[in-house]
Amino acid sequence: GNSVTQMEGPVTLSEEAFLTINCTYTATGYPSLFWYVQYPGEGLQLLLKATKADDKGSNKGFEATYRKETTSFHLEKGSVQVSDSAVYFCALSDRAIIQGAQKLVFGQGTRLTINP
Amino acid sequence: GAGVSQTPSNKVTEKGKYVELRCDPISGHTALYWYRQSLGQGPEFLIYFQGTGAADDSGLPNDRFFAVRPEGSVSTLKIQRTERGDSAVYLCASSPGTGAQPQHFGDGTRLSIL
């Protein structure tokens, strides 16, 4: 079945450091890929998405590119801030979302802590 | 506007008891999902509704779990004869159900079975 594997955490960085959180997936067909973020005390929020190969999702300085050849969707940010401290989840949906709603398959999450 | 609302936010009960968890989706969203998140893990899919009907219940772990959405809006997840292994955060999400729309998550119900 479909699955998502994320870089294990926790990850601790200093402010203004470069961030990469690795995510690889296994899926049949053409999934859409997502990064969700959970800030302390808050619910899951969509951070960015990509719906087809070579698409780049971006938001709040974060980027991720849908790489079909390596089945990856790594999250990157050039200069992290203390406010980026959160748990990050990579996820896929098992069909292109233009076909309608469907379930998400999540990775196990990566806890990120940014120190000032 | 109002987001996805889940009640209660916390529920503590004894093994063997029956529990109901409620989800009030964003107004107008036809798709509703339930997920379960164990400590240190990502959410796992339980069931998906499109309107009033369960379009996919393949994630329900066993027949102790059941969910309804009788009027196509509020949904209730029901767990019978609870076990300690049912302890987790139960998340609800909704989406418009069509097109490239993301799922909006509630804050979850933290269920603890003693």
PDB file of C-alpha atoms in Angstrom:
ATOM      1  CA  GLY A   1       0.000   0.000   0.000  1.00  0.00           C
ATOM      2  CA  ASN A   2       0.866   3.652  -0.022  1.00  0.00           C
ATOM      3  CA  SER A   3       3.324   4.880   2.589  1.00  0.00           C
ATOM      4  CA  VAL A   4       5.402   7.903   3.585  1.00  0.00           C
ATOM      5  CA  THR A   5       8.777   7.833   5.307  1.00  0.00           C
ATOM      6  CA  GLN A   6      10.141  10.923   6.988  1.00  0.00           C
ATOM      7  CA  MET A   7      13.478  11.870   8.368  1.00  0.00           C
ATOM      8  CA  GLU A   8      13.520  10.973  12.025  1.00  0.00           C
ATOM      9  CA  GLY A   9      13.690  13.721  14.573  1.00  0.00           C
ATOM     10  CA  PRO A  10      13.981  15.588  16.656  1.00  0.00           C
ATOM     11  CA  VAL A  11      15.874  18.197  14.674  1.00  0.00           C
ATOM     12  CA  THR A  12      17.439  21.136  16.496  1.00  0.00           C
ATOM     13  CA  LEU A  13      18.904  24.100  14.638  1.00  0.00           C
ATOM     14  CA  SER A  14      20.030  27.613  15.359  1.00  0.00           C
ATOM     15  CA  GLU A  15      18.123  30.580  14.018  1.00  0.00           C
ATOM     16  CA  GLU A  16      18.977  31.449  10.389  1.00  0.00           C
ATOM     17  CA  ALA A  17      20.253  27.936   9.657  1.00  0.00           C
ATOM     18  CA  PHE A  18      19.286  26.051   6.493  1.00  0.00           C
ATOM     19  CA  LEU A  19      16.635  23.386   6.966  1.00  0.00           C
ATOM     20  CA  THR A  20      16.005  20.154   5.118  1.00  0.00           C
ATOM     21  CA  ILE A  21      13.517  17.540   6.268  1.00  0.00           C
ATOM     22  CA  ASN A  22      13.585  14.478   4.044  1.00  0.00           C
ATOM     23  CA  CYS A  23      10.441  12.726   2.868  1.00  0.00           C
ATOM     24  CA  THR A  24      10.127   9.760   0.526  1.00  0.00           C
ATOM     25  CA  TYR A  25       6.993   7.943  -0.503  1.00  0.00           C
ATOM     26  CA  THR A  26       5.707   4.715  -1.996  1.00  0.00           C
ATOM     27  CA  ALA A  27       2.529   4.936  -4.023  1.00  0.00           C
ATOM     28  CA  THR A  28       0.701   3.509  -6.971  1.00  0.00           C
ATOM     29  CA  GLY A  29      -0.670   5.907  -9.511  1.00  0.00           C
ATOM     30  CA  TYR A  30      -0.140   9.636  -9.267  1.00  0.00           C
ATOM     31  CA  PRO A  31      -0.463  10.896  -5.698  1.00  0.00           C
ATOM     32  CA  SER A  32      -0.574  14.496  -4.569  1.00  0.00           C
ATOM     33  CA  LEU A  33       1.979  15.403  -1.915  1.00  0.00           C
ATOM     34  CA  PHE A  34       1.642  17.661   1.101  1.00  0.00           C
ATOM     35  CA  TRP A  35       3.481  19.094   4.059  1.00  0.00           C
ATOM     36  CA  TYR A  36       1.385  19.774   7.152  1.00  0.00           C
ATOM     37  CA  VAL A  37       2.637  21.618  10.242  1.00  0.00           C
ATOM     38  CA  GLN A  38       1.486  21.408  13.844  1.00  0.00           C
ATOM     39  CA  TYR A  39       2.564  24.353  15.994  1.00  0.00           C
ATOM     40  CA  PRO A  40       2.583  23.883  19.782  1.00  0.00           C
ATOM     41  CA  GLY A  41      -0.958  23.814  21.113  1.00  0.00           C
ATOM     42  CA  GLU A  42      -2.528  24.077  17.662  1.00  0.00           C
ATOM     43  CA  GLY A  43      -4.128  21.767  15.121  1.00  0.00           C
ATOM     44  CA  LEU A  44      -2.656  20.485  11.867  1.00  0.00           C
ATOM     45  CA  GLN A  45      -2.357  23.119   9.154  1.00  0.00           C
ATOM     46  CA  LEU A  46      -1.532  22.699   5.497  1.00  0.00           C
ATOM     47  CA  LEU A  47       1.875  24.241   4.799  1.00  0.00           C
ATOM     48  CA  LEU A  48       2.249  23.498   1.080  1.00  0.00           C
ATOM     49  CA  LYS A  49       1.280  21.017  -1.606  1.00  0.00           C
ATOM     50  CA  ALA A  50       2.224  19.736  -5.066  1.00  0.00           C
ATOM     51  CA  THR A  51      -0.114  17.841  -7.322  1.00  0.00           C
ATOM     52  CA  LYS A  52       2.142  16.512 -10.090  1.00  0.00           C
ATOM     53  CA  ALA A  53       5.723  15.663 -10.877  1.00  0.00           C
ATOM     54  CA  ASP A  54       8.188  18.596 -10.886  1.00  0.00           C
ATOM     55  CA  ASP A  55       5.667  20.889  -9.195  1.00  0.00           C
ATOM     56  CA  LYS A  56       7.145  23.059  -6.451  1.00  0.00           C
ATOM     57  CA  GLY A  57       4.992  23.958  -3.476  1.00  0.00           C
ATOM     58  CA  SER A  58       5.965  26.999  -1.428  1.00  0.00           C
ATOM     59  CA  ASN A  59       4.671  28.938   1.561  1.00  0.00           C
ATOM     60  CA  LYS A  60       6.150  31.040   4.391  1.00  0.00           C
ATOM     61  CA  GLY A  61       9.654  30.607   2.950  1.00  0.00           C
ATOM     62  CA  PHE A  62       9.342  26.812   2.847  1.00  0.00           C
ATOM     63  CA  GLU A  63       9.643  24.895  -0.431  1.00  0.00           C
ATOM     64  CA  ALA A  64       9.295  21.302  -1.571  1.00  0.00           C
ATOM     65  CA  THR A  65       9.581  19.838  -5.077  1.00  0.00           C
ATOM     66  CA  TYR A  66       7.680  16.738  -6.212  1.00  0.00           C
ATOM     67  CA  ARG A  67      10.399  14.394  -7.547  1.00  0.00           C
ATOM     68  CA  LYS A  68       8.842  11.371  -9.195  1.00  0.00           C
ATOM     69  CA  GLU A  69      12.178   9.854 -10.228  1.00  0.00           C
ATOM     70  CA  THR A  70      13.370   9.710  -6.609  1.00  0.00           C
ATOM     71  CA  THR A  71       9.863   9.467  -5.055  1.00  0.00           C
ATOM     72  CA  SER A  72      10.747  12.339  -2.749  1.00  0.00           C
ATOM     73  CA  PHE A  73       9.247  15.581  -1.471  1.00  0.00           C
ATOM     74  CA  HIS A  74      11.903  17.091   0.782  1.00  0.00           C
ATOM     75  CA  LEU A  75      11.023  20.224   2.753  1.00  0.00           C
ATOM     76  CA  GLU A  76      13.543  23.090   2.708  1.00  0.00           C
ATOM     77  CA  LYS A  77      13.872  26.562   4.129  1.00  0.00           C
ATOM     78  CA  GLY A  78      16.843  28.830   3.637  1.00  0.00           C
ATOM     79  CA  SER A  79      16.803  30.608   7.002  1.00  0.00           C
ATOM     80  CA  VAL A  80      14.711  29.278   9.854  1.00  0.00           C
ATOM     81  CA  GLN A  81      13.214  31.319  12.676  1.00  0.00           C
ATOM     82  CA  VAL A  82      12.318  30.454  16.249  1.00  0.00           C
ATOM     83  CA  SER A  83       8.662  30.653  15.212  1.00  0.00           C
ATOM     84  CA  ASP A  84       9.195  27.706  12.840  1.00  0.00           C
ATOM     85  CA  SER A  85       9.503  25.359  15.819  1.00  0.00           C
ATOM     86  CA  ALA A  86       6.778  22.773  15.285  1.00  0.00           C
ATOM     87  CA  VAL A  87       6.114  19.207  14.176  1.00  0.00           C
ATOM     88  CA  TYR A  88       6.144  18.727  10.400  1.00  0.00           C
ATOM     89  CA  PHE A  89       4.262  15.933   8.628  1.00  0.00           C
ATOM     90  CA  CYS A  90       4.728  14.795   5.058  1.00  0.00           C
ATOM     91  CA  ALA A  91       1.617  13.237   3.501  1.00  0.00           C
ATOM     92  CA  LEU A  92       0.221  11.920   0.250  1.00  0.00           C
ATOM     93  CA  SER A  93      -3.224  11.403  -1.151  1.00  0.00           C
ATOM     94  CA  ASP A  94      -3.759   8.379  -3.259  1.00  0.00           C
ATOM     95  CA  ARG A  95      -5.222  10.100  -6.270  1.00  0.00           C
ATOM     96  CA  ALA A  96      -4.817  13.455  -7.906  1.00  0.00           C
ATOM     97  CA  ILE A  97      -6.909  15.780  -5.794  1.00  0.00           C
ATOM     98  CA  ILE A  98      -8.635  17.217  -8.817  1.00  0.00           C
ATOM     99  CA  GLN A  99     -10.577  13.965  -8.819  1.00  0.00           C
ATOM    100  CA  GLY A 100     -12.195  14.806  -5.513  1.00  0.00           C
ATOM    101  CA  ALA A 101     -11.660  14.260  -1.851  1.00  0.00           C
ATOM    102  CA  GLN A 102      -9.743  11.327  -0.471  1.00  0.00           C
ATOM    103  CA  LYS A 103      -7.769  10.137   2.474  1.00  0.00           C
ATOM    104  CA  LEU A 104      -4.273  11.252   3.388  1.00  0.00           C
ATOM    105  CA  VAL A 105      -1.409   8.939   4.315  1.00  0.00           C
ATOM    106  CA  PHE A 106       0.995  10.630   6.752  1.00  0.00           C
ATOM    107  CA  GLY A 107       4.588  10.136   7.733  1.00  0.00           C
ATOM    108  CA  GLN A 108       5.463   9.839  11.405  1.00  0.00           C
ATOM    109  CA  GLY A 109       6.313  13.529  11.803  1.00  0.00           C
ATOM    110  CA  THR A 110       9.550  15.415  12.493  1.00  0.00           C
ATOM    111  CA  ARG A 111       9.829  17.661  15.528  1.00  0.00           C
ATOM    112  CA  LEU A 112      11.806  20.808  14.747  1.00  0.00           C
ATOM    113  CA  THR A 113      13.218  23.104  17.410  1.00  0.00           C
ATOM    114  CA  ILE A 114      14.884  26.377  16.495  1.00  0.00           C
ATOM    115  CA  ASN A 115      17.072  27.989  19.119  1.00  0.00           C
ATOM    116  CA  PRO A 116      17.697  31.752  19.147  1.00  0.00           C
TER     117      PRO A 116
ATOM    118  CA  GLY B   1     -14.981  32.085   9.926  1.00  0.00           C
ATOM    119  CA  ALA B   2     -15.353  29.059  12.166  1.00  0.00           C
ATOM    120  CA  GLY B   3     -13.038  26.145  11.632  1.00  0.00           C
ATOM    121  CA  VAL B   4     -13.574  22.467  12.321  1.00  0.00           C
ATOM    122  CA  SER B   5     -14.802  22.041  15.878  1.00  0.00           C
ATOM    123  CA  GLN B   6     -14.283  18.869  17.900  1.00  0.00           C
ATOM    124  CA  THR B   7     -15.778  18.066  21.266  1.00  0.00           C
ATOM    125  CA  PRO B   8     -14.817  17.185  23.864  1.00  0.00           C
ATOM    126  CA  SER B   9     -11.218  18.321  23.701  1.00  0.00           C
ATOM    127  CA  ASN B  10     -10.298  15.709  26.305  1.00  0.00           C
ATOM    128  CA  LYS B  11     -12.039  12.526  27.361  1.00  0.00           C
ATOM    129  CA  VAL B  12     -10.935  10.189  30.121  1.00  0.00           C
ATOM    130  CA  THR B  13     -12.871   6.988  30.674  1.00  0.00           C
ATOM    131  CA  GLU B  14     -12.468   3.480  31.981  1.00  0.00           C
ATOM    132  CA  LYS B  15     -11.739   0.398  29.943  1.00  0.00           C
ATOM    133  CA  GLY B  16     -14.918  -1.185  28.648  1.00  0.00           C
ATOM    134  CA  LYS B  17     -16.941   2.018  28.496  1.00  0.00           C
ATOM    135  CA  TYR B  18     -18.652   3.510  25.441  1.00  0.00           C
ATOM    136  CA  VAL B  19     -17.533   6.896  24.086  1.00  0.00           C
ATOM    137  CA  GLU B  20     -18.783   9.328  21.468  1.00  0.00           C
ATOM    138  CA  LEU B  21     -16.605  11.961  19.843  1.00  0.00           C
ATOM    139  CA  ARG B  22     -18.198  14.801  17.913  1.00  0.00           C
ATOM    140  CA  CYS B  23     -17.013  16.723  14.875  1.00  0.00           C
ATOM    141  CA  ASP B  24     -18.624  19.868  13.488  1.00  0.00           C
ATOM    142  CA  PRO B  25     -17.083  20.579  10.068  1.00  0.00           C
ATOM    143  CA  ILE B  26     -16.720  23.875   8.283  1.00  0.00           C
ATOM    144  CA  SER B  27     -20.092  24.986   6.956  1.00  0.00           C
ATOM    145  CA  GLY B  28     -20.652  23.803   3.395  1.00  0.00           C
ATOM    146  CA  HIS B  29     -17.897  21.192   3.414  1.00  0.00           C
ATOM    147  CA  THR B  30     -19.287  17.944   2.034  1.00  0.00           C
ATOM    148  CA  ALA B  31     -16.252  15.760   2.746  1.00  0.00           C
ATOM    149  CA  LEU B  32     -15.453  14.765   6.325  1.00  0.00           C
ATOM    150  CA  TYR B  33     -12.603  12.569   7.569  1.00  0.00           C
ATOM    151  CA  TRP B  34     -11.661  10.941  10.844  1.00  0.00           C
ATOM    152  CA  TYR B  35      -8.038  10.139  11.683  1.00  0.00           C
ATOM    153  CA  ARG B  36      -6.351   8.710  14.767  1.00  0.00           C
ATOM    154  CA  GLN B  37      -2.963   9.919  15.969  1.00  0.00           C
ATOM    155  CA  SER B  38      -1.024   7.887  18.485  1.00  0.00           C
ATOM    156  CA  LEU B  39       1.793   9.460  20.486  1.00  0.00           C
ATOM    157  CA  GLY B  40       4.818  10.186  18.310  1.00  0.00           C
ATOM    158  CA  GLN B  41       3.101   9.060  15.121  1.00  0.00           C
ATOM    159  CA  GLY B  42       1.395  10.679  12.177  1.00  0.00           C
ATOM    160  CA  PRO B  43      -2.379  10.613  11.815  1.00  0.00           C
ATOM    161  CA  GLU B  44      -3.860   7.382  10.462  1.00  0.00           C
ATOM    162  CA  PHE B  45      -7.006   7.382   8.369  1.00  0.00           C
ATOM    163  CA  LEU B  46     -10.144   5.865   9.869  1.00  0.00           C
ATOM    164  CA  ILE B  47     -13.164   6.810   7.756  1.00  0.00           C
ATOM    165  CA  TYR B  48     -14.309   9.290   5.128  1.00  0.00           C
ATOM    166  CA  PHE B  49     -17.784  10.659   4.474  1.00  0.00           C
ATOM    167  CA  GLN B  50     -19.029  12.324   1.336  1.00  0.00           C
ATOM    168  CA  GLY B  51     -22.315  13.847   2.394  1.00  0.00           C
ATOM    169  CA  THR B  52     -24.214  11.437   4.628  1.00  0.00           C
ATOM    170  CA  GLY B  53     -22.623   8.251   3.389  1.00  0.00           C
ATOM    171  CA  ALA B  54     -19.360   6.609   4.437  1.00  0.00           C
ATOM    172  CA  ALA B  55     -17.437   6.523   1.159  1.00  0.00           C
ATOM    173  CA  ASP B  56     -14.440   4.719   2.659  1.00  0.00           C
ATOM    174  CA  ASP B  57     -14.325   3.060   6.082  1.00  0.00           C
ATOM    175  CA  SER B  58     -11.290   0.897   5.386  1.00  0.00           C
ATOM    176  CA  GLY B  59      -9.298   2.448   8.234  1.00  0.00           C
ATOM    177  CA  LEU B  60     -11.635   1.487  11.070  1.00  0.00           C
ATOM    178  CA  PRO B  61      -9.591  -0.982  13.141  1.00  0.00           C
ATOM    179  CA  ASN B  62     -12.450  -3.299  14.137  1.00  0.00           C
ATOM    180  CA  ASP B  63     -16.201  -3.457  14.646  1.00  0.00           C
ATOM    181  CA  ARG B  64     -16.009  -1.603  17.963  1.00  0.00           C
ATOM    182  CA  PHE B  65     -15.562   1.568  15.947  1.00  0.00           C
ATOM    183  CA  PHE B  66     -18.453   3.165  14.114  1.00  0.00           C
ATOM    184  CA  ALA B  67     -19.150   6.644  12.732  1.00  0.00           C
ATOM    185  CA  VAL B  68     -22.247   8.423  11.495  1.00  0.00           C
ATOM    186  CA  ARG B  69     -23.111  11.638   9.733  1.00  0.00           C
ATOM    187  CA  PRO B  70     -26.904  11.532   9.506  1.00  0.00           C
ATOM    188  CA  GLU B  71     -27.558  14.994   8.074  1.00  0.00           C
ATOM    189  CA  GLY B  72     -24.385  15.458   6.110  1.00  0.00           C
ATOM    190  CA  SER B  73     -22.880  17.929   8.552  1.00  0.00           C
ATOM    191  CA  VAL B  74     -21.981  16.934  12.142  1.00  0.00           C
ATOM    192  CA  SER B  75     -20.354  13.541  12.544  1.00  0.00           C
ATOM    193  CA  THR B  76     -20.007  11.316  15.584  1.00  0.00           C
ATOM    194  CA  LEU B  77     -17.313   8.676  16.038  1.00  0.00           C
ATOM    195  CA  LYS B  78     -18.485   5.952  18.392  1.00  0.00           C
ATOM    196  CA  ILE B  79     -16.251   3.469  20.188  1.00  0.00           C
ATOM    197  CA  GLN B  80     -17.740   0.538  22.068  1.00  0.00           C
ATOM    198  CA  ARG B  81     -16.075  -1.535  24.798  1.00  0.00           C
ATOM    199  CA  THR B  82     -13.050   0.752  24.856  1.00  0.00           C
ATOM    200  CA  GLU B  83      -9.590  -0.715  25.337  1.00  0.00           C
ATOM    201  CA  ARG B  84      -6.403   0.928  26.582  1.00  0.00           C
ATOM    202  CA  GLY B  85      -4.982   0.700  23.071  1.00  0.00           C
ATOM    203  CA  ASP B  86      -7.709   3.061  21.870  1.00  0.00           C
ATOM    204  CA  SER B  87      -5.992   5.906  23.708  1.00  0.00           C
ATOM    205  CA  ALA B  88      -4.960   8.490  21.120  1.00  0.00           C
ATOM    206  CA  VAL B  89      -5.857  11.880  19.672  1.00  0.00           C
ATOM    207  CA  TYR B  90      -8.799  11.569  17.303  1.00  0.00           C
ATOM    208  CA  LEU B  91      -8.713  14.164  14.547  1.00  0.00           C
ATOM    209  CA  CYS B  92     -11.486  15.307  12.272  1.00  0.00           C
ATOM    210  CA  ALA B  93     -10.972  17.140   8.989  1.00  0.00           C
ATOM    211  CA  SER B  94     -13.281  18.548   6.358  1.00  0.00           C
ATOM    212  CA  SER B  95     -12.939  19.808   2.816  1.00  0.00           C
ATOM    213  CA  PRO B  96     -15.257  21.163   0.142  1.00  0.00           C
ATOM    214  CA  GLY B  97     -15.035  17.740  -1.458  1.00  0.00           C
ATOM    215  CA  THR B  98     -14.374  18.855  -4.985  1.00  0.00           C
ATOM    216  CA  GLY B  99     -11.368  20.139  -6.840  1.00  0.00           C
ATOM    217  CA  ALA B 100      -7.925  20.827  -5.459  1.00  0.00           C
ATOM    218  CA  GLN B 101      -9.001  21.771  -1.938  1.00  0.00           C
ATOM    219  CA  PRO B 102      -7.024  20.916   1.186  1.00  0.00           C
ATOM    220  CA  GLN B 103      -8.381  19.246   4.295  1.00  0.00           C
ATOM    221  CA  HIS B 104      -8.917  21.517   7.294  1.00  0.00           C
ATOM    222  CA  PHE B 105      -8.251  19.855  10.631  1.00  0.00           C
ATOM    223  CA  GLY B 106      -9.815  20.359  14.013  1.00  0.00           C
ATOM    224  CA  ASP B 107      -7.750  20.450  17.215  1.00  0.00           C
ATOM    225  CA  GLY B 108      -8.687  16.866  18.017  1.00  0.00           C
ATOM    226  CA  THR B 109     -10.084  14.961  20.971  1.00  0.00           C
ATOM    227  CA  ARG B 110      -7.517  13.420  23.288  1.00  0.00           C
ATOM    228  CA  LEU B 111      -8.986  10.119  24.454  1.00  0.00           C
ATOM    229  CA  SER B 112      -7.462   8.359  27.444  1.00  0.00           C
ATOM    230  CA  ILE B 113      -8.630   4.897  28.463  1.00  0.00           C
ATOM    231  CA  LEU B 114      -7.673   3.964  32.010  1.00  0.00           C
TER     232      LEU B 114
END
